[in-house]
Coordinates of C-alpha atoms in Angstrom, one line a residue:
M1 CA 0.0 0.0 0.0
R2 CA 2.8 2.4 0.9
I3 CA 4.5 1.7 -2.5
V4 CA 1.3 2.5 -4.4
F5 CA 0.8 5.7 -2.4
G6 CA 4.5 6.7 -3.0
L7 CA 4.1 6.1 -6.7
G8 CA 1.1 8.3 -6.8
V9 CA 2.9 11.1 -4.9
A10 CA 5.8 10.8 -7.3
A11 CA 3.6 11.0 -10.4
M12 CA 1.8 14.1 -9.0
A13 CA 5.2 15.7 -8.3
L14 CA 6.4 15.0 -11.9
A15 CA 3.2 16.3 -13.4
S16 CA 3.5 19.6 -11.5
C17 CA 7.0 20.1 -12.9
S18 CA 5.8 19.9 -16.5
K19 CA 5.8 23.0 -18.6
P20 CA 2.4 24.7 -18.9
K21 CA 0.7 24.5 -22.3
E22 CA 1.6 27.5 -24.5
L23 CA -0.5 29.5 -26.9
S24 CA -0.1 27.9 -30.3
V25 CA -1.7 27.4 -33.7
D26 CA -1.7 24.2 -35.9
G27 CA -3.5 22.4 -38.6
A28 CA -3.6 25.5 -40.9
W29 CA -4.9 25.1 -44.4
V30 CA -6.3 27.4 -47.1
R31 CA -9.0 26.5 -49.6
L32 CA -8.9 28.5 -52.8
G33 CA -12.0 30.2 -54.2
A34 CA -14.1 28.2 -56.7
V35 CA -13.9 31.0 -59.2
T36 CA -10.9 33.3 -60.0
G37 CA -11.3 36.5 -58.0
R38 CA -13.5 34.9 -55.3
P39 CA -12.0 34.8 -51.8
A40 CA -10.1 31.9 -50.3
A41 CA -10.8 30.7 -46.8
A42 CA -8.3 29.8 -44.1
Y43 CA -8.9 27.2 -41.4
F44 CA -6.8 26.2 -38.3
T45 CA -7.0 25.5 -34.6
V46 CA -5.8 27.9 -31.9
H47 CA -4.7 26.2 -28.7
G48 CA -5.1 28.5 -25.7
G49 CA -2.1 28.9 -23.3
P50 CA -2.1 29.3 -19.6
T51 CA -4.0 32.6 -19.7
P52 CA -6.9 33.7 -21.8
T53 CA -6.3 35.9 -24.8
T54 CA -8.1 37.3 -27.8
L55 CA -7.3 36.7 -31.5
I56 CA -7.6 40.0 -33.3
S57 CA -6.5 39.2 -36.8
V58 CA -5.1 36.7 -39.2
T59 CA -3.2 38.0 -42.2
T60 CA -1.1 36.8 -45.1
D61 CA 1.2 38.6 -47.5
V62 CA -0.5 36.8 -50.4
A63 CA -3.9 38.4 -49.9
I64 CA -4.8 42.1 -50.1
K65 CA -7.3 41.8 -47.2
S66 CA -8.4 39.3 -44.6
E67 CA -11.5 39.1 -42.4
M68 CA -12.5 36.6 -39.6
H69 CA -16.0 35.4 -40.1
E70 CA -18.5 32.9 -38.6
T71 CA -21.0 31.0 -40.6
M72 CA -24.4 30.7 -38.9
A73 CA -27.7 29.1 -39.8
K74 CA -31.0 30.6 -38.8
N75 CA -34.4 29.5 -39.9
G76 CA -32.8 27.4 -42.7
V77 CA -30.8 30.3 -44.0
T78 CA -27.0 30.3 -43.8
S79 CA -25.1 33.6 -43.5
M80 CA -21.7 34.9 -42.6
T81 CA -21.0 37.5 -39.9
P82 CA -17.7 39.3 -39.6
L83 CA -15.8 38.8 -36.3
A84 CA -13.7 41.7 -35.0
R85 CA -12.1 39.4 -32.3
V86 CA -12.3 35.8 -31.1
D87 CA -11.8 35.0 -27.4
I88 CA -9.3 32.2 -26.7
P89 CA -9.9 30.8 -23.2
A90 CA -7.0 29.4 -21.3
N91 CA -6.1 25.8 -22.1
T92 CA -8.9 25.5 -24.6
D93 CA -8.8 24.7 -28.3
V94 CA -10.7 27.0 -30.6
A95 CA -11.3 25.6 -34.1
F96 CA -11.8 27.6 -37.3
A97 CA -13.4 25.0 -39.6
P98 CA -15.7 24.8 -42.6
G99 CA -19.2 25.6 -41.6
G100 CA -18.1 27.7 -38.6
R101 CA -15.4 30.3 -37.9
H102 CA -13.0 30.9 -40.8
V103 CA -10.8 33.7 -42.3
M104 CA -11.7 35.0 -45.7
L105 CA -8.7 35.9 -47.8
F106 CA -9.6 38.5 -50.4
D107 CA -7.7 39.2 -53.7
M108 CA -5.3 36.3 -53.3
N109 CA -2.2 36.3 -55.4
S110 CA -3.2 34.5 -58.6
G111 CA 0.1 32.6 -58.6
I112 CA -0.9 30.6 -55.5
K113 CA -1.9 27.0 -56.5
P114 CA -2.9 23.8 -54.7
A115 CA 0.0 22.2 -52.8
D116 CA 1.6 25.6 -52.2
R117 CA 2.2 26.8 -48.6
V118 CA 1.4 30.3 -47.5
M119 CA 2.4 32.0 -44.2
L120 CA -0.4 33.1 -41.9
T121 CA 0.3 35.7 -39.2
F122 CA -2.0 35.4 -36.1
A123 CA -2.2 38.6 -34.0
F124 CA -3.4 38.5 -30.4
A125 CA -4.6 41.4 -28.2
D126 CA -1.7 41.0 -25.8
G127 CA 0.8 41.6 -28.6
T128 CA 1.7 38.0 -29.3
R129 CA 2.3 37.1 -32.9
I130 CA 2.4 33.6 -34.2
L131 CA 3.5 32.6 -37.7
N132 CA 2.2 29.4 -39.2
N133 CA 2.5 27.8 -42.6
A134 CA -0.8 26.7 -44.2
T135 CA -1.2 24.2 -47.0
V136 CA -3.2 25.4 -50.0
V137 CA -5.9 23.1 -51.4
A138 CA -8.2 23.5 -54.4
A139 CA -11.8 24.7 -54.2
G140 CA -14.1 21.8 -53.4
T141 CA -11.5 19.8 -51.5
P142 CA -13.2 18.3 -48.4
A143 CA -12.3 19.5 -44.9
G144 CA -9.1 17.9 -43.6
K145 CA -7.7 17.8 -47.2

């Protein structure tokens, strides 16, 4: 019994020494517009760090303008609403995925093709900036590539 108790105490001590989860972004991908000149859309997951923060923008050098949006369905009608900011609670994952939150990328560089990678810059209200490469996929490619 003492051995089991001692192992439990040791495990808790080791767990308390682990580094806290940091704010990060992964799984980024960009779906090109179906028609030339139509916006592309960026998707990703933000992993909240030890303290809450707020995502205030996502930009890329290969688009003239970007806007965070959320797709919503009401009474059978789907619409998009711009988002000025997205709260990222501590230690919580916030997904930007088809049918929900996403980033519209307007006037993309016409040289960007499927299988390319583009750099996204994530800006947070506390001044944090995270750079993340996103894989580009063709219009109509299912979620998750």
